[in-house]
Amino acid sequence: QVQLVESGGGLVQPGGSLRLSCAASGSIFSISNMGWYRQAPGKQRELVAVITNAGSTNYADSVKGRFTISRDNAKNTVYLQMNSLRPEDTAVYYCNADARSIGLGLRNYWGQGTQVTVSP
């Protein structure tokens, strides 16, 4: 099994910045894609950004130029640097990873989510 634990959420004013972290732990053999999704009240969960184990990235149009995803493969950790935050960025942010664990093969995992609130 693989566990994903997010941290770094909170309350920030519009225009501010936050950095989210997500650490994977457990019987990990390898991790391929890691990413961040978000879900605002009354809306569907949506992709924010994804990064491959080679470092290729993809972003939602709404966050391009403001958010940066990165990862530290040695620490099995993915980060999301969020700048120029807007009220519409308010959501629960979820970490996601495709991981191969010892004895279970390749599976998709979710973190528990961390709240990001952008408000004056």
N, CA, C and O atoms as a printed pandas DataFrame, in Angstrom:
     atom_number atom_name residue_name chain_id  residue_number  x_coord  y_coord  z_coord
0              1         N          GLN        A               1    0.831   -1.203    0.000
1              2        CA          GLN        A               1    0.000    0.000    0.000
2              3         C          GLN        A               1    0.865    1.252    0.000
3              4         O          GLN        A               1    2.004    1.255    0.467
4              5         N          VAL        A               2    0.271    2.329   -0.549
5              6        CA          VAL        A               2    0.948    3.619   -0.605
6              7         C          VAL        A               2    0.042    4.653    0.037
7              8         O          VAL        A               2   -1.162    4.673   -0.219
8              9         N          GLN        A               3    0.607    5.500    0.861
9             10        CA          GLN        A               3   -0.144    6.581    1.482
10            11         C          GLN        A               3    0.395    7.922    0.969
11            12         O          GLN        A               3    1.603    8.113    0.824
12            13         N          LEU        A               4   -0.536    8.842    0.700
13            14        CA          LEU        A               4   -0.180   10.194    0.282
14            15         C          LEU        A               4   -0.658   11.165    1.357
15            16         O          LEU        A               4   -1.826   11.142    1.743
16            17         N          VAL        A               5    0.227   11.999    1.831
17            18        CA          VAL        A               5   -0.119   12.960    2.871
18            19         C          VAL        A               5    0.226   14.365    2.395
19            20         O          VAL        A               5    1.385   14.683    2.133
20            21         N          GLU        A               6   -0.823   15.213    2.289
21            22        CA          GLU        A               6   -0.629   16.591    1.841
22            23         C          GLU        A               6   -0.412   17.517    3.036
23            24         O          GLU        A               6   -0.822   17.219    4.158
24            25         N          SER        A               7    0.233   18.630    2.772
25            26        CA          SER        A               7    0.389   19.681    3.766
26            27         C          SER        A               7    0.574   21.005    3.038
27            28         O          SER        A               7    0.882   21.040    1.847
28            29         N          GLY        A               8    0.380   22.093    3.776
29            30        CA          GLY        A               8    0.657   23.413    3.220
30            31         C          GLY        A               8   -0.548   24.251    2.875
31            32         O          GLY        A               8   -0.393   25.401    2.464
32            33         N          GLY        A               9   -1.741   23.716    3.026
33            34        CA          GLY        A               9   -2.922   24.516    2.741
34            35         C          GLY        A               9   -3.155   25.581    3.801
35            36         O          GLY        A               9   -2.462   25.633    4.817
36            37         N          GLY        A              10   -4.141   26.426    3.545
37            38        CA          GLY        A              10   -4.459   27.464    4.517
38            39         C          GLY        A              10   -5.235   28.594    3.903
39            40         O          GLY        A              10   -5.768   28.486    2.799
40            41         N          LEU        A              11   -5.290   29.703    4.653
41            42        CA          LEU        A              11   -6.000   30.901    4.228
42            43         C          LEU        A              11   -4.984   31.929    3.746
43            44         O          LEU        A              11   -3.992   32.195    4.423
44            45         N          VAL        A              12   -5.235   32.498    2.585
45            46        CA          VAL        A              12   -4.321   33.496    2.021
46            47         C          VAL        A              12   -5.142   34.574    1.326
47            48         O          VAL        A              12   -6.240   34.313    0.833
48            49         N          GLN        A              13   -4.606   35.769    1.292
49            50        CA          GLN        A              13   -5.287   36.871    0.613
50            51         C          GLN        A              13   -5.084   36.771   -0.901
51            52         O          GLN        A              13   -4.108   36.178   -1.362
52            53         N          PRO        A              14   -6.002   37.349   -1.667
53            54        CA          PRO        A              14   -5.794   37.377   -3.120
54            55         C          PRO        A              14   -4.445   38.007   -3.475
55            56         O          PRO        A              14   -4.030   39.012   -2.898
56            57         N          GLY        A              15   -3.787   37.382   -4.436
57            58        CA          GLY        A              15   -2.448   37.824   -4.814
58            59         C          GLY        A              15   -1.333   37.151   -4.046
59            60         O          GLY        A              15   -0.160   37.291   -4.392
60            61         N          GLY        A              16   -1.691   36.428   -3.014
61            62        CA          GLY        A              16   -0.694   35.773   -2.186
62            63         C          GLY        A              16   -0.226   34.444   -2.756
63            64         O          GLY        A              16   -0.611   34.044   -3.855
64            65         N          SER        A              17    0.615   33.771   -1.976
65            66        CA          SER        A              17    1.218   32.505   -2.416
66            67         C          SER        A              17    1.085   31.444   -1.331
67            68         O          SER        A              17    1.017   31.742   -0.139
68            69         N          LEU        A              18    1.049   30.209   -1.781
69            70        CA          LEU        A              18    1.091   29.049   -0.903
70            71         C          LEU        A              18    1.884   27.961   -1.608
71            72         O          LEU        A              18    1.954   27.917   -2.836
72            73         N          ARG        A              19    2.480   27.086   -0.809
73            74        CA          ARG        A              19    3.187   25.933   -1.375
74            75         C          ARG        A              19    2.633   24.675   -0.735
75            76         O          ARG        A              19    2.704   24.499    0.481
76            77         N          LEU        A              20    2.082   23.806   -1.560
77            78        CA          LEU        A              20    1.575   22.528   -1.095
78            79         C          LEU        A              20    2.647   21.448   -1.276
79            80         O          LEU        A              20    3.433   21.475   -2.223
80            81         N          SER        A              21    2.649   20.512   -0.350
81            82        CA          SER        A              21    3.547   19.367   -0.439
82            83         C          SER        A              21    2.738   18.088   -0.287
83            84         O          SER        A              21    1.713   18.066    0.394
84            85         N          CYS        A              22    3.202   17.038   -0.918
85            86        CA          CYS        A              22    2.565   15.736   -0.792
86            87         C          CYS        A              22    3.659   14.676   -0.769
87            88         O          CYS        A              22    4.416   14.512   -1.725
88            89         N          ALA        A              23    3.717   13.969    0.343
89            90        CA          ALA        A              23    4.730   12.935    0.506
90            91         C          ALA        A              23    4.091   11.560    0.409
91            92         O          ALA        A              23    3.087   11.278    1.063
92            93         N          ALA        A              24    4.681   10.716   -0.409
93            94        CA          ALA        A              24    4.217    9.332   -0.543
94            95         C          ALA        A              24    5.052    8.427    0.355
95            96         O          ALA        A              24    6.270    8.574    0.451
96            97         N          SER        A              25    4.382    7.501    1.002
97            98        CA          SER        A              25    5.085    6.568    1.871
98            99         C          SER        A              25    4.442    5.183    1.758
99           100         O          SER        A              25    3.354    5.027    1.204
100          101         N          GLY        A              26    5.138    4.195    2.292
101          102        CA          GLY        A              26    4.626    2.828    2.232
102          103         C          GLY        A              26    5.592    1.924    1.490
103          104         O          GLY        A              26    6.776    2.230    1.356
104          105         N          SER        A              27    5.074    0.824    1.019
105          106        CA          SER        A              27    5.909   -0.166    0.325
106          107         C          SER        A              27    6.022    0.203   -1.154
107          108         O          SER        A              27    5.487   -0.484   -2.025
108          109         N          ILE        A              28    6.724    1.293   -1.413
109          110        CA          ILE        A              28    6.798    1.845   -2.759
110          111         C          ILE        A              28    7.924    1.198   -3.546
111          112         O          ILE        A              28    9.070    1.136   -3.098
112          113         N          PHE        A              29    7.566    0.717   -4.735
113          114        CA          PHE        A              29    8.589    0.223   -5.651
114          115         C          PHE        A              29    8.959    1.313   -6.647
115          116         O          PHE        A              29   10.137    1.542   -6.922
116          117         N          SER        A              30    7.938    1.987   -7.187
117          118        CA          SER        A              30    8.185    3.100   -8.100
118          119         C          SER        A              30    6.937    3.970   -8.187
119          120         O          SER        A              30    5.824    3.509   -7.932
120          121         N          ILE        A              31    7.141    5.244   -8.553
121          122        CA          ILE        A              31    6.039    6.180   -8.760
122          123         C          ILE        A              31    6.199    6.779  -10.144
123          124         O          ILE        A              31    7.275    7.267  -10.490
124          125         N          SER        A              32    5.145    6.748  -10.935
125          126        CA          SER        A              32    5.219    7.368  -12.253
126          127         C          SER        A              32    4.630    8.772  -12.161
127          128         O          SER        A              32    5.287    9.665  -11.626
128          129         N          ASN        A              33    3.431    8.997  -12.656
129          130        CA          ASN        A              33    2.844   10.333  -12.600
130          131         C          ASN        A              33    2.445   10.730  -11.185
131          132         O          ASN        A              33    1.953    9.908  -10.411
132          133         N          MET        A              34    2.662   11.999  -10.860
133          134        CA          MET        A              34    2.141   12.598   -9.629
134          135         C          MET        A              34    1.437   13.883  -10.018
135          136         O          MET        A              34    1.858   14.574  -10.946
136          137         N          GLY        A              35    0.377   14.198   -9.316
137          138        CA          GLY        A              35   -0.357   15.394   -9.713
138          139         C          GLY        A              35   -1.196   15.963   -8.595
139          140         O          GLY        A              35   -1.308   15.400   -7.506
140          141         N          TRP        A              36   -1.784   17.105   -8.911
141          142        CA          TRP        A              36   -2.681   17.798   -7.998
142          143         C          TRP        A              36   -4.019   18.018   -8.692
143          144         O          TRP        A              36   -4.078   18.412   -9.857
144          145         N          TYR        A              37   -5.081   17.757   -7.957
145          146        CA          TYR        A              37   -6.442   18.028   -8.390
146          147         C          TYR        A              37   -7.075   18.940   -7.348
147          148         O          TYR        A              37   -6.563   19.075   -6.237
148          149         N          ARG        A              38   -8.186   19.563   -7.710
149          150        CA          ARG        A              38   -8.908   20.374   -6.728
150          151         C          ARG        A              38  -10.400   20.223   -6.945
151          152         O          ARG        A              38  -10.871   19.914   -8.040
152          153         N          GLN        A              39  -11.125   20.453   -5.862
153          154        CA          GLN        A              39  -12.579   20.386   -5.920
154          155         C          GLN        A              39  -13.151   21.525   -5.084
155          156         O          GLN        A              39  -12.955   21.592   -3.870
156          157         N          ALA        A              40  -13.856   22.407   -5.759
157          158        CA          ALA        A              40  -14.531   23.513   -5.093
158          159         C          ALA        A              40  -15.943   23.079   -4.733
159          160         O          ALA        A              40  -16.474   22.149   -5.342
160          161         N          PRO        A              41  -16.557   23.727   -3.763
161          162        CA          PRO        A              41  -17.925   23.353   -3.358
162          163         C          PRO        A              41  -18.879   23.389   -4.541
163          164         O          PRO        A              41  -18.931   24.370   -5.282
164          165         N          GLY        A              42  -19.632   22.309   -4.708
165          166        CA          GLY        A              42  -20.610   22.239   -5.775
166          167         C          GLY        A              42  -20.049   21.974   -7.154
167          168         O          GLY        A              42  -20.793   21.979   -8.135
168          169         N          LYS        A              43  -18.746   21.740   -7.249
169          170        CA          LYS        A              43  -18.120   21.509   -8.550
170          171         C          LYS        A              43  -17.446   20.148   -8.582
171          172         O          LYS        A              43  -17.175   19.542   -7.545
172          173         N          GLN        A              44  -17.182   19.683   -9.796
173          174        CA          GLN        A              44  -16.463   18.420   -9.942
174          175         C          GLN        A              44  -14.973   18.606   -9.675
175          176         O          GLN        A              44  -14.428   19.702   -9.809
176          177         N          ARG        A              45  -14.338   17.518   -9.297
177          178        CA          ARG        A              45  -12.897   17.543   -9.108
178          179         C          ARG        A              45  -12.235   17.749  -10.470
179          180         O          ARG        A              45  -12.635   17.143  -11.464
180          181         N          GLU        A              46  -11.223   18.606  -10.501
181          182        CA          GLU        A              46  -10.551   18.922  -11.759
182          183         C          GLU        A              46   -9.040   18.838  -11.607
183          184         O          GLU        A              46   -8.483   19.050  -10.530
184          185         N          LEU        A              47   -8.398   18.521  -12.723
185          186        CA          LEU        A              47   -6.940   18.470  -12.742
186          187         C          LEU        A              47   -6.365   19.881  -12.637
187          188         O          LEU        A              47   -6.823   20.805  -13.309
188          189         N          VAL        A              48   -5.361   20.028  -11.787
189          190        CA          VAL        A              48   -4.632   21.296  -11.680
190          191         C          VAL        A              48   -3.301   21.189  -12.418
191          192         O          VAL        A              48   -2.988   22.014  -13.277
192          193         N          ALA        A              49   -2.528   20.170  -12.075
193          194        CA          ALA        A              49   -1.218   19.991  -12.702
194          195         C          ALA        A              49   -0.761   18.562  -12.490
195          196         O          ALA        A              49   -1.143   17.910  -11.518
196          197         N          VAL        A              50    0.068   18.080  -13.416
197          198        CA          VAL        A              50    0.611   16.733  -13.314
198          199         C          VAL        A              50    2.059   16.753  -13.770
199          200         O          VAL        A              50    2.440   17.544  -14.633
200          201         N          ILE        A              51    2.860   15.877  -13.182
201          202        CA          ILE        A              51    4.274   15.786  -13.535
202          203         C          ILE        A              51    4.657   14.317  -13.641
203          204         O          ILE        A              51    4.287   13.508  -12.790
204          205         N          THR        A              52    5.399   13.977  -14.689
205          206        CA          THR        A              52    5.866   12.605  -14.846
206          207         C          THR        A              52    7.145   12.394  -14.045
207          208         O          THR        A              52    7.716   13.349  -13.518
208          209         N          ASN        A              53    7.595   11.149  -13.953
209          210        CA          ASN        A              53    8.822   10.902  -13.198
210          211         C          ASN        A              53   10.043   11.434  -13.942
211          212         O          ASN        A              53   11.127   11.536  -13.369
212          213         N          ALA        A              54    9.868   11.773  -15.219
213          214        CA          ALA        A              54   10.960   12.388  -15.979
214          215         C          ALA        A              54   10.930   13.908  -15.903
215          216         O          ALA        A              54   11.836   14.578  -16.397
216          217         N          GLY        A              55    9.886   14.449  -15.284
217          218        CA          GLY        A              55    9.817   15.900  -15.102
218          219         C          GLY        A              55    8.950   16.641  -16.094
219          220         O          GLY        A              55    8.878   17.868  -16.033
220          221         N          SER        A              56    8.291   15.951  -17.005
221          222        CA          SER        A              56    7.372   16.621  -17.923
222          223         C          SER        A              56    6.129   17.063  -17.165
223          224         O          SER        A              56    5.633   16.348  -16.295
224          225         N          THR        A              57    5.633   18.242  -17.500
225          226        CA          THR        A              57    4.511   18.808  -16.756
226          227         C          THR        A              57    3.358   19.185  -17.676
227          228         O          THR        A              57    3.530   19.401  -18.876
228          229         N          ASN        A              58    2.174   19.255  -17.066
229          230        CA          ASN        A              58    0.982   19.700  -17.772
230          231         C          ASN        A              58    0.112   20.443  -16.765
231          232         O          ASN        A              58   -0.024   20.026  -15.615
232          233         N          TYR        A              59   -0.478   21.553  -17.217
233          234        CA          TYR        A              59   -1.255   22.401  -16.322
234          235         C          TYR        A              59   -2.639   22.678  -16.887
235          236         O          TYR        A              59   -2.838   22.695  -18.101
236          237         N          ALA        A              60   -3.589   22.895  -15.990
237          238        CA          ALA        A              60   -4.879   23.422  -16.405
238          239         C          ALA        A              60   -4.671   24.845  -16.905
239          240         O          ALA        A              60   -3.817   25.572  -16.397
240          241         N          ASP        A              61   -5.458   25.238  -17.902
241          242        CA          ASP        A              61   -5.303   26.576  -18.462
242          243         C          ASP        A              61   -5.476   27.658  -17.405
243          244         O          ASP        A              61   -4.828   28.702  -17.471
244          245         N          SER        A              62   -6.346   27.411  -16.435
245          246        CA          SER        A              62   -6.671   28.415  -15.426
246          247         C          SER        A              62   -5.507   28.717  -14.487
247          248         O          SER        A              62   -5.521   29.744  -13.809
248          249         N          VAL        A              63   -4.502   27.846  -14.434
249          250        CA          VAL        A              63   -3.389   28.059  -13.497
250          251         C          VAL        A              63   -2.050   28.269  -14.203
251          252         O          VAL        A              63   -1.040   28.530  -13.548
252          253         N          LYS        A              64   -2.032   28.160  -15.521
253          254        CA          LYS        A              64   -0.776   28.338  -16.257
254          255         C          LYS        A              64   -0.180   29.711  -15.991
255          256         O          LYS        A              64   -0.878   30.724  -16.033
256          257         N          GLY        A              65    1.111   29.733  -15.718
257          258        CA          GLY        A              65    1.800   30.980  -15.434
258          259         C          GLY        A              65    1.723   31.416  -13.983
259          260         O          GLY        A              65    2.417   32.350  -13.580
260          261         N          ARG        A              66    0.883   30.747  -13.187
261          262        CA          ARG        A              66    0.749   31.109  -11.772
262          263         C          ARG        A              66    1.190   29.968  -10.855
263          264         O          ARG        A              66    1.756   30.210   -9.789
264          265         N          PHE        A              67    0.935   28.734  -11.266
265          266        CA          PHE        A              67    1.268   27.565  -10.444
266          267         C          PHE        A              67    2.436   26.818  -11.080
267          268         O          PHE        A              67    2.588   26.789  -12.301
268          269         N          THR        A              68    3.259   26.212  -10.219
269          270        CA          THR        A              68    4.372   25.396  -10.690
270          271         C          THR        A              68    4.396   24.087   -9.912
271          272         O          THR        A              68    4.426   24.079   -8.681
272          273         N          ILE        A              69    4.381   22.985  -10.648
273          274        CA          ILE        A              69    4.480   21.668  -10.025
274          275         C          ILE        A              69    5.913   21.175  -10.144
275          276         O          ILE        A              69    6.571   21.380  -11.165
276          277         N          SER        A              70    6.389   20.524   -9.094
277          278        CA          SER        A              70    7.728   19.952   -9.114
278          279         C          SER        A              70    7.728   18.711   -8.227
279          280         O          SER        A              70    6.778   18.469   -7.483
280          281         N          ARG        A              71    8.792   17.936   -8.313
281          282        CA          ARG        A              71    8.869   16.735   -7.489
282          283         C          ARG        A              71   10.305   16.433   -7.117
283          284         O          ARG        A              71   11.244   16.802   -7.822
284          285         N          ASP        A              72   10.451   15.755   -5.996
285          286        CA          ASP        A              72   11.740   15.260   -5.539
286          287         C          ASP        A              72   11.615   13.745   -5.507
287          288         O          ASP        A              72   11.034   13.185   -4.576
288          289         N          ASN        A              73   12.154   13.085   -6.514
289          290        CA          ASN        A              73   11.990   11.635   -6.619
290          291         C          ASN        A              73   12.671   10.896   -5.465
291          292         O          ASN        A              73   12.205    9.837   -5.044
292          293         N          ALA        A              74   13.746   11.441   -4.965
293          294        CA          ALA        A              74   14.445   10.786   -3.854
294          295         C          ALA        A              74   13.593   10.783   -2.590
295          296         O          ALA        A              74   13.733    9.903   -1.741
296          297         N          LYS        A              75   12.706   11.775   -2.471
297          298        CA          LYS        A              75   11.852   11.884   -1.286
298          299         C          LYS        A              75   10.413   11.444   -1.569
299          300         O          LYS        A              75    9.560   11.507   -0.684
300          301         N          ASN        A              76   10.143   10.998   -2.803
301          302        CA          ASN        A              76    8.774   10.606   -3.190
302          303         C          ASN        A              76    7.777   11.715   -2.848
303          304         O          ASN        A              76    6.697   11.456   -2.316
304          305         N          THR        A              77    8.153   12.930   -3.157
305          306        CA          THR        A              77    7.354   14.090   -2.790
306          307         C          THR        A              77    7.086   14.957   -4.011
307          308         O          THR        A              77    7.960   15.163   -4.854
308          309         N          VAL        A              78    5.853   15.462   -4.087
309          310        CA          VAL        A              78    5.474   16.394   -5.140
310          311         C          VAL        A              78    5.045   17.703   -4.486
311          312         O          VAL        A              78    4.461   17.709   -3.403
312          313         N          TYR        A              79    5.343   18.806   -5.159
313          314        CA          TYR        A              79    5.047   20.128   -4.640
314          315         C          TYR        A              79    4.174   20.895   -5.635
315          316         O          TYR        A              79    4.185   20.626   -6.837
316          317         N          LEU        A              80    3.423   21.852   -5.102
317          318        CA          LEU        A              80    2.675   22.776   -5.947
318          319         C          LEU        A              80    2.887   24.175   -5.401
319          320         O          LEU        A              80    2.351   24.527   -4.350
320          321         N          GLN        A              81    3.669   24.969   -6.113
321          322        CA          GLN        A              81    3.864   26.361   -5.753
322          323         C          GLN        A              81    2.766   27.173   -6.424
323          324         O          GLN        A              81    2.642   27.176   -7.648
324          325         N          MET        A              82    1.974   27.857   -5.615
325          326        CA          MET        A              82    0.835   28.622   -6.115
326          327         C          MET        A              82    1.074   30.101   -5.852
327          328         O          MET        A              82    1.152   30.528   -4.701
328          329         N          ASN        A              83    1.188   30.865   -6.902
329          330        CA          ASN        A              83    1.385   32.315   -6.811
330          331         C          ASN        A              83    0.186   33.047   -7.406
331          332         O          ASN        A              83   -0.628   32.463   -8.121
332          333         N          SER        A              84    0.097   34.332   -7.095
333          334        CA          SER        A              84   -0.987   35.171   -7.632
334          335         C          SER        A              84   -2.342   34.501   -7.436
335          336         O          SER        A              84   -3.152   34.423   -8.359
336          337         N          LEU        A              85   -2.567   34.028   -6.237
337          338        CA          LEU        A              85   -3.799   33.293   -5.961
338          339         C          LEU        A              85   -5.023   34.181   -6.081
339          340         O          LEU        A              85   -4.993   35.370   -5.765
340          341         N          ARG        A              86   -6.102   33.562   -6.548
341          342        CA          ARG        A              86   -7.371   34.237   -6.772
342          343         C          ARG        A              86   -8.461   33.577   -5.947
343          344         O          ARG        A              86   -8.329   32.409   -5.579
344          345         N          PRO        A              87   -9.529   34.293   -5.650
345          346        CA          PRO        A              87  -10.631   33.658   -4.900
346          347         C          PRO        A              87  -11.147   32.389   -5.573
347          348         O          PRO        A              87  -11.567   31.454   -4.890
348          349         N          GLU        A              88  -11.120   32.348   -6.888
349          350        CA          GLU        A              88  -11.617   31.159   -7.593
350          351         C          GLU        A              88  -10.678   29.955   -7.472
351          352         O          GLU        A              88  -11.017   28.863   -7.928
352          353         N          ASP        A              89   -9.520   30.141   -6.873
353          354        CA          ASP        A              89   -8.627   29.014   -6.576
354          355         C          ASP        A              89   -9.017   28.297   -5.285
355          356         O          ASP        A              89   -8.460   27.249   -4.957
356          357         N          THR        A              90   -9.967   28.862   -4.565
357          358        CA          THR        A              90  -10.427   28.256   -3.320
358          359         C          THR        A              90  -11.008   26.877   -3.592
359          360         O          THR        A              90  -11.911   26.726   -4.415
360          361         N          ALA        A              91  -10.491   25.881   -2.903
361          362        CA          ALA        A              91  -10.914   24.494   -3.117
362          363         C          ALA        A              91  -10.174   23.588   -2.142
363          364         O          ALA        A              91   -9.246   24.012   -1.453
364          365         N          VAL        A              92  -10.601   22.344   -2.102
365          366        CA          VAL        A              92   -9.797   21.311   -1.460
366          367         C          VAL        A              92   -8.864   20.745   -2.533
367          368         O          VAL        A              92   -9.309   20.331   -3.604
368          369         N          TYR        A              93   -7.588   20.736   -2.232
369          370        CA          TYR        A              93   -6.579   20.269   -3.165
370          371         C          TYR        A              93   -6.152   18.851   -2.780
371          372         O          TYR        A              93   -5.806   18.573   -1.632
372          373         N          TYR        A              94   -6.187   17.972   -3.773
373          374        CA          TYR        A              94   -5.872   16.565   -3.560
374          375         C          TYR        A              94   -4.626   16.167   -4.333
375          376         O          TYR        A              94   -4.454   16.533   -5.496
376          377         N          CYS        A              95   -3.775   15.424   -3.679
377          378        CA          CYS        A              95   -2.609   14.832   -4.321
378          379         C          CYS        A              95   -3.019   13.493   -4.940
379          380         O          CYS        A              95   -3.867   12.776   -4.409
380          381         N          ASN        A              96   -2.400   13.182   -6.062
381          382        CA          ASN        A              96   -2.701   11.938   -6.763
382          383         C          ASN        A              96   -1.414   11.343   -7.306
383          384         O          ASN        A              96   -0.524   12.067   -7.752
384          385         N          ALA        A              97   -1.321   10.025   -7.267
385          386        CA          ALA        A              97   -0.102    9.386   -7.773
386          387         C          ALA        A              97   -0.397    8.010   -8.337
387          388         O          ALA        A              97   -1.239    7.275   -7.819
388          389         N          ASP        A              98    0.306    7.673   -9.404
389          390        CA          ASP        A              98    0.315    6.314   -9.931
390          391         C          ASP        A              98    1.565    5.639   -9.370
391          392         O          ASP        A              98    2.689    6.011   -9.706
392          393         N          ALA        A              99    1.354    4.651   -8.519
393          394        CA          ALA        A              99    2.490    4.049   -7.833
394          395         C          ALA        A              99    2.427    2.536   -7.912
395          396         O          ALA        A              99    1.365    1.915   -7.890
396          397         N          ARG        A             100    3.617    1.982   -8.003
397          398        CA          ARG        A             100    3.733    0.526   -7.986
398          399         C          ARG        A             100    4.313    0.140   -6.629
399          400         O          ARG        A             100    5.428    0.534   -6.287
400          401         N          SER        A             101    3.559   -0.622   -5.872
401          402        CA          SER        A             101    4.046   -1.028   -4.559
402          403         C          SER        A             101    4.373   -2.512   -4.570
403          404         O          SER        A             101    3.907   -3.266   -5.423
404          405         N          ILE        A             102    5.164   -2.899   -3.627
405          406        CA          ILE        A             102    5.632   -4.281   -3.557
406          407         C          ILE        A             102    4.452   -5.205   -3.272
407          408         O          ILE        A             102    3.803   -5.098   -2.231
408          409         N          GLY        A             103    4.186   -6.101   -4.196
409          410        CA          GLY        A             103    3.123   -7.082   -3.999
410          411         C          GLY        A             103    1.770   -6.681   -4.544
411          412         O          GLY        A             103    0.880   -7.528   -4.632
412          413         N          LEU        A             104    1.568   -5.382   -4.929
413          414        CA          LEU        A             104    0.241   -4.929   -5.369
414          415         C          LEU        A             104    0.215   -4.466   -6.812
415          416         O          LEU        A             104   -0.865   -4.327   -7.385
416          417         N          GLY        A             105    1.348   -4.227   -7.408
417          418        CA          GLY        A             105    1.334   -3.742   -8.773
418          419         C          GLY        A             105    1.010   -2.268   -8.857
419          420         O          GLY        A             105    1.044   -1.555   -7.855
420          421         N          LEU        A             106    0.690   -1.808  -10.073
421          422        CA          LEU        A             106    0.443   -0.389  -10.311
422          423         C          LEU        A             106   -0.981   -0.025   -9.928
423          424         O          LEU        A             106   -1.940   -0.645  -10.387
424          425         N          ARG        A             107   -1.105    0.993   -9.076
425          426        CA          ARG        A             107   -2.417    1.483   -8.671
426          427         C          ARG        A             107   -2.383    2.996   -8.609
427          428         O          ARG        A             107   -1.320    3.616   -8.576
428          429         N          ASN        A             108   -3.595    3.585   -8.593
429          430        CA          ASN        A             108   -3.748    5.024   -8.454
430          431         C          ASN        A             108   -4.157    5.343   -7.018
431          432         O          ASN        A             108   -5.038    4.694   -6.455
432          433         N          TYR        A             109   -3.517    6.334   -6.442
433          434        CA          TYR        A             109   -3.749    6.684   -5.041
434          435         C          TYR        A             109   -4.123    8.154   -4.911
435          436         O          TYR        A             109   -3.716    8.992   -5.715
436          437         N          TRP        A             110   -4.916    8.450   -3.868
437          438        CA          TRP        A             110   -5.323    9.814   -3.536
438          439         C          TRP        A             110   -4.925   10.162   -2.115
439          440         O          TRP        A             110   -4.935    9.309   -1.228
440          441         N          GLY        A             111   -4.576   11.412   -1.906
441          442        CA          GLY        A             111   -4.405   11.918   -0.557
442          443         C          GLY        A             111   -5.739   12.313    0.042
443          444         O          GLY        A             111   -6.782   12.203   -0.602
444          445         N          GLN        A             112   -5.691   12.775    1.288
445          446        CA          GLN        A             112   -6.928   13.103    2.003
446          447         C          GLN        A             112   -7.430   14.509    1.677
447          448         O          GLN        A             112   -8.571   14.852    1.987
448          449         N          GLY        A             113   -6.589   15.307    1.062
449          450        CA          GLY        A             113   -6.980   16.666    0.686
450          451         C          GLY        A             113   -6.538   17.702    1.692
451          452         O          GLY        A             113   -6.448   17.437    2.891
452          453         N          THR        A             114   -6.263   18.897    1.178
453          454        CA          THR        A             114   -5.916   20.029    2.037
454          455         C          THR        A             114   -6.666   21.259    1.528
455          456         O          THR        A             114   -6.723   21.510    0.324
456          457         N          GLN        A             115   -7.236   22.013    2.451
457          458        CA          GLN        A             115   -8.071   23.152    2.089
458          459         C          GLN        A             115   -7.211   24.367    1.762
459          460         O          GLN        A             115   -6.299   24.721    2.510
460          461         N          VAL        A             116   -7.515   24.992    0.645
461          462        CA          VAL        A             116   -6.914   26.274    0.276
462          463         C          VAL        A             116   -8.055   27.279    0.141
463          464         O          VAL        A             116   -8.988   27.077   -0.637
464          465         N          THR        A             117   -7.968   28.361    0.908
465          466        CA          THR        A             117   -8.983   29.404    0.869
466          467         C          THR        A             117   -8.313   30.728    0.537
467          468         O          THR        A             117   -7.385   31.162    1.220
468          469         N          VAL        A             118   -8.804   31.365   -0.530
469          470        CA          VAL        A             118   -8.276   32.658   -0.955
470          471         C          VAL        A             118   -9.365   33.687   -0.714
471          472         O          VAL        A             118  -10.402   33.682   -1.377
472          473         N          SER        A             119   -9.117   34.564    0.239
473          474        CA          SER        A             119  -10.142   35.522    0.640
474          475         C          SER        A             119   -9.479   36.744    1.267
475          476         O          SER        A             119   -8.447   36.628    1.927
476          477         N          PRO        A             120  -10.091   37.940    1.053
477          478        CA          PRO        A             120   -9.525   39.157    1.657
478          479         C          PRO        A             120   -9.522   39.080    3.178
479          480         O          PRO        A             120   -9.081   40.017    3.843
